[in-house]
Structures are given as structure tokens and as C-alpha cells.
Coordinates of C-alpha atoms in Angstrom, one line a residue:
X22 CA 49.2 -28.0 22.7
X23 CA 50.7 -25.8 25.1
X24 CA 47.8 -24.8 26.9
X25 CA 47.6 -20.6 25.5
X26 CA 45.5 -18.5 24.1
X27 CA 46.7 -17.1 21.2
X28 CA 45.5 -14.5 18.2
X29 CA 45.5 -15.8 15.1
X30 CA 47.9 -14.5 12.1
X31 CA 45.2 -13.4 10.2
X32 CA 43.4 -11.7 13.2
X33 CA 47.1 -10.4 14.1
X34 CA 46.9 -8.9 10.5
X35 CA 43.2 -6.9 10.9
X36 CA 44.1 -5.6 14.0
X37 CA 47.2 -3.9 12.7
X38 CA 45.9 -2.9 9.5
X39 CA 42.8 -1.2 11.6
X40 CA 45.1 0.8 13.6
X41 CA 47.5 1.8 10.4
X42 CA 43.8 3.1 9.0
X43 CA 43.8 6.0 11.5
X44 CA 46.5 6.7 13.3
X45 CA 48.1 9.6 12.4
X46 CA 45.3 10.7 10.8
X47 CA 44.1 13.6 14.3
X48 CA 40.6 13.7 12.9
X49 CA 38.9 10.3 12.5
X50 CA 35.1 8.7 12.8
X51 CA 34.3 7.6 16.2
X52 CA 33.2 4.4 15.0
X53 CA 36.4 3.4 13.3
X54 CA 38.2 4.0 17.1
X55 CA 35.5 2.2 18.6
X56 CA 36.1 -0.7 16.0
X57 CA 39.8 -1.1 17.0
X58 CA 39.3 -0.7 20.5
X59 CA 36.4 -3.1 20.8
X60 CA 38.8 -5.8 17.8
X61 CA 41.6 -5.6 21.1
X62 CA 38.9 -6.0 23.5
X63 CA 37.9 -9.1 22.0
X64 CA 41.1 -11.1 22.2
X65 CA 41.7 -10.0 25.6
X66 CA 42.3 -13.7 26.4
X67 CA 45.5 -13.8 25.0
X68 CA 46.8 -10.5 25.5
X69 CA 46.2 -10.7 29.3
X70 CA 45.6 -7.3 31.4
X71 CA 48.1 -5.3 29.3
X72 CA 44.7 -4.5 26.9
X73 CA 43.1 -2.3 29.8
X74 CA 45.8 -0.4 30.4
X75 CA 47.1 0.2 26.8
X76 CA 43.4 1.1 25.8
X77 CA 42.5 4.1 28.3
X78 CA 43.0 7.2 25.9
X79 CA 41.3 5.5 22.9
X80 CA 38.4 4.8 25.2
X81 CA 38.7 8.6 26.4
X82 CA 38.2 9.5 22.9
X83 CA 35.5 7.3 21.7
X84 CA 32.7 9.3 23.4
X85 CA 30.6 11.1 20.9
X86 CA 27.0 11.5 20.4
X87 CA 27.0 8.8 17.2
X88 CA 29.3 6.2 15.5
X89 CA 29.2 9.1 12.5
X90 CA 30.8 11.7 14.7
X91 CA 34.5 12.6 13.9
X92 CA 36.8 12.8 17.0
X93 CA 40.7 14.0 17.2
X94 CA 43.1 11.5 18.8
X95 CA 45.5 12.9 21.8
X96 CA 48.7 12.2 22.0
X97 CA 48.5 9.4 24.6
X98 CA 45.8 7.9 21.9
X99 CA 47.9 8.1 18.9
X100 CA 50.9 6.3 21.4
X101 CA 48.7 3.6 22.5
X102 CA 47.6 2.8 19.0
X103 CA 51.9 3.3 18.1
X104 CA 52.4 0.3 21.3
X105 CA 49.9 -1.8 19.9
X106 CA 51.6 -1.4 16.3
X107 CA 55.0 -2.7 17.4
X108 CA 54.1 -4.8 20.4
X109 CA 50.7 -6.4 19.2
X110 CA 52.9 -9.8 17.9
X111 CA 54.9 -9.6 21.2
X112 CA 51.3 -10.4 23.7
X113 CA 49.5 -12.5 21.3
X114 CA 49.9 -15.1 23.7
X115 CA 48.5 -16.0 27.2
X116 CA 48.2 -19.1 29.7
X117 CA 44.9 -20.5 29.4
X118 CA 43.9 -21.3 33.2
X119 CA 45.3 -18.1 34.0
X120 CA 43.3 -16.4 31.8
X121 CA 39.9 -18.4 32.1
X122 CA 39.2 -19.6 35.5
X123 CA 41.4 -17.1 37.5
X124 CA 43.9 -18.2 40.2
X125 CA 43.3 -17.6 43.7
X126 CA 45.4 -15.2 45.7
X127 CA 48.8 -17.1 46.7
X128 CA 50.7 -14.2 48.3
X129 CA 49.8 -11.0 50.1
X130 CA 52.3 -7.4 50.0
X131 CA 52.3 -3.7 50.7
X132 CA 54.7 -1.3 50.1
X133 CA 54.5 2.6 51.1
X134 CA 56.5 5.6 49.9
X135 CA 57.3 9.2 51.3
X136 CA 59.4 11.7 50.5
X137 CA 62.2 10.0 51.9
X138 CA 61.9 6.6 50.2
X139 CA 59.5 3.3 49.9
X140 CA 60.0 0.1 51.5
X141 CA 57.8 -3.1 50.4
X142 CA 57.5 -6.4 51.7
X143 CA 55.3 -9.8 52.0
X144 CA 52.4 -8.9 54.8
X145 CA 53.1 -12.7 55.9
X146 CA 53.2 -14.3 58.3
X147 CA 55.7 -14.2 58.2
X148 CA 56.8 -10.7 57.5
X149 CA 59.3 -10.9 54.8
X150 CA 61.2 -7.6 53.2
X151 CA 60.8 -6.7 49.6
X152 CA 62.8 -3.9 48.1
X153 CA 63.7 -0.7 49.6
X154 CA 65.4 2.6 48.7
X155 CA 65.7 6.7 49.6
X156 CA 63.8 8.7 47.5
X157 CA 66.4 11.2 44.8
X158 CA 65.8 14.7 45.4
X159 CA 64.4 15.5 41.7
X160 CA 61.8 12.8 42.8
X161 CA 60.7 14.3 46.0
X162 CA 59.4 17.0 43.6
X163 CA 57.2 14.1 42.0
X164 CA 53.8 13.3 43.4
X165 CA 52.8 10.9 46.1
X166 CA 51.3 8.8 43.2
X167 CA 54.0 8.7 41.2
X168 CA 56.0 7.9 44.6
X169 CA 53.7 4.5 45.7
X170 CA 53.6 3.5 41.4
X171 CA 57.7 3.8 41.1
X172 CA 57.5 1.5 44.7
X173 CA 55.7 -1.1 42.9
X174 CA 57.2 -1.1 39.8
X175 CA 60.5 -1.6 41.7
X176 CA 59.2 -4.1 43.9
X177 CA 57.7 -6.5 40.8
X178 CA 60.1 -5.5 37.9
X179 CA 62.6 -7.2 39.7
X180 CA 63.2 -10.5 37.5
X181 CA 64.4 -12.8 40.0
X182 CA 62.0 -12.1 42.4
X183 CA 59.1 -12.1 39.8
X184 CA 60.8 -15.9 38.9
X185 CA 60.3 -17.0 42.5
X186 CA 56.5 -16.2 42.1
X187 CA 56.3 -17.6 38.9
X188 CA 52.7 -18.2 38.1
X189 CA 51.2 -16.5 41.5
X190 CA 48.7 -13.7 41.7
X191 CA 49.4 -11.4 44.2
X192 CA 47.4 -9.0 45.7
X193 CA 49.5 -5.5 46.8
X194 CA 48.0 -3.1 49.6
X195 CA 48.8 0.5 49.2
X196 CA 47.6 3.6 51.1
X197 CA 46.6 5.7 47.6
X198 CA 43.4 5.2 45.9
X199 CA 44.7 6.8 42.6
X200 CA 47.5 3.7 42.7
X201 CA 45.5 1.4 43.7
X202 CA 43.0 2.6 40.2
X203 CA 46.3 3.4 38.1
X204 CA 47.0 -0.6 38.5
X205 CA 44.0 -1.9 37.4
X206 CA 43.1 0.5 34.6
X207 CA 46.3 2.5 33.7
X208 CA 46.2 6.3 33.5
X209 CA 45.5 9.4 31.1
X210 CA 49.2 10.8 32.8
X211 CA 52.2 9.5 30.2
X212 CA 54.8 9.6 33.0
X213 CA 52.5 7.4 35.5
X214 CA 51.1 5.6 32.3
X215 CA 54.6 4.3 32.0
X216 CA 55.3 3.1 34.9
X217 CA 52.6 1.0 35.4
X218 CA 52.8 -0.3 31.5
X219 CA 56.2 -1.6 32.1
X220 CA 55.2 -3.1 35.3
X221 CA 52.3 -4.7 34.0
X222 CA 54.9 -6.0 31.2
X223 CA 57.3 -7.3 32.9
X224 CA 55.1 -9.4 35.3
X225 CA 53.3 -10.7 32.1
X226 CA 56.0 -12.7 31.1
X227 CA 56.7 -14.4 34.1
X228 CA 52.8 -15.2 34.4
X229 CA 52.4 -13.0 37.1
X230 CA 49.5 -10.9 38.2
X231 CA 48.7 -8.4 40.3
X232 CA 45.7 -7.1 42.2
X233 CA 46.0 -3.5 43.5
X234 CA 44.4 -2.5 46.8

């Protein structure tokens, strides 16, 4: 009626009860990871691009030699299996065009960041200014990755702006690969992992997405 994907109930139900079956439990069969992980996968359509990013350290510790192998979850594995826990009922819903035939690209920005500060802005024409501010001096001690991430999550956490662009995928140059990989895939770092989760978040409900380059 509304034009979404959405996770049934029931399928709402398996998914959590999968990931209350090992978590917290270090040392658990590869193929029982692999199950939950691949169970997310498959309702990607309503969950949107959040999946990728929340899945990265249960993919990292999937890898074994056979489905019978035992593998210890990290910490960044037992917290992604945690966010899916509590936030599973929360992105169980997801436009339908957006999510099945893709949108074209309807707005074009960049943003870089120093030691000094970041400055963002639409690459036009014409040329139009995003967000700006100087860089604290306990950041300056942060990496230049962490620097371009905190840039965009500024730049599209920003919940007027992101209600201007309502519906819009963007694509955002940057001059860092790692960024530019971080985006699309999250990251194995919890500090950069966060950023770019609440990012993806917060441009999720305003049906916003993002292509990193």
C-alpha cells in the first residue's frame, strides 16, 4: 500500500532468535555466523545499505576451511550482532523504487579535510557551500581518514539539509580512497565504524543515499 519493502514479523522473529543463538557465546560454528549473515543479506531490500556496513566483522569471521569449523567472534562482531538485536525492528522498512530500480544521481559534492578543518559543498554549477568548521586540537591527533569521514558525516547528518534532498542520491568526491571504501562497505575500526553507521543512519530516514568517490 505504501510502496516499501518490508520484513515480515515472523522473519523479524528468526532473524533475532538466530543472532540470540550465538552471541555471546566467543566460540561458535562457522556455519551458524554464515546462516545469520547470509538471513540479513536476504532482506537487504528493506533494510537498505545499512546491512553492508553492519555486517563487515561477521563477514571477517566467517572464513574457515568448512561450515563445521568453530570460529571466535571479535568484539566488533559480537556489537554488530548487539545493533542488529535492538535496531533490527527499527530498518525493517525501505522505499521500493529506491531500492529496486535505483535512482539516478541528482546532486554532485565534495568536501576535504586537513589538520586545520574541512569545508564541503555542492560541485555545481553552481558552486554552492555545505558545512564548514576548524579542526579541535585532540582531533588533529586523529587520522586523515577519520578527518574526510567526520566531514561527511557533518555535512549529511545535518537534518535540514538532508530534508531539502529528500529522496536524492548523491554522489560525494573525496581525495581518500580508504573514505571513499569506508562509505560503501563500513570498516573493521569501531571509531571510523561509527561514524559512518550514524551517517548511513541518519540519511536512511530521509531516503537519502550516498555514493562515495
Amino acid at each position: 500500500m505504501d510502496m516499501t519493502f518490508n520484513i515480515p514479523e515472523d522473519k523479524q522473529d528468526t532473524i533475532i532468535r538466530r543472532i540470540r543463538e550465538i552471541k555471546g557465546r566467543r566460540k561458535v560454528k562457522v556455519k551458524a555466523v554464515a546462516r545469520v549473515i547470509g538471513t540479513l543479506q536476504s532482506v537487504g531490500r528493506a533494510t537498505g545499505t545499512i546491512v553492508r556496513i553492519m555486517t563487515r566483522s561477521l563477514y571477517k569471521v566467517s572464513k574457515a576451511k568448512t561450515w563445521a569449523s568453530f570460529v571466535l567472534l571479535c568484539d566488533a562482531a559480537e556489537e554488530e550482532l548487539s545493533w542488529w538485536e535492538e535496531n533490527l525492528k527499527s530498518v525493517s522498512k525501505y522505499q521500493i523504487l529506491s531500492s529496486m530500480l535505483g535512482r539516478e544521481v541528482c546532486s554532485k559534492a565534495a568536501s576535504d579535510a586537513s589538520d586545520l578543518g574541512f569545508y564541503s559543498y555542492l560541485v555545481g554549477p553552481p558552486k554552492e557551500f555545505l558545512a564548514a568548521r576548524a579542526i579541535s586540537v585532540e582531533e588533529r591527533e586523529r587520522s586523515s581518514t577519520w578527518r574526510e569521514l567526520a566531514a561527511i558525516k557533518e555535512t549529511w547528518t545535518d537534518r535540514a539539509r538532508l530534508e531539502r534532498f529528500r529522496g536524492w542520491k548523491l554522489v560525494h568526491y573525496t581525495d581518500n580512497k580508504a573514505t571513499a571504501a569506508i562509505v560503501a562497505k563500513g570498516s573493521r575500526q569501531p571509531h571510523l565504524q561509527e561514524l559512518i553507521r550514524d551517517t548511513i543512519m541518519t540519511m536512511r530516514e530521509f531516503e537519502v543515499e550516498i555514493e562515495c568517490i
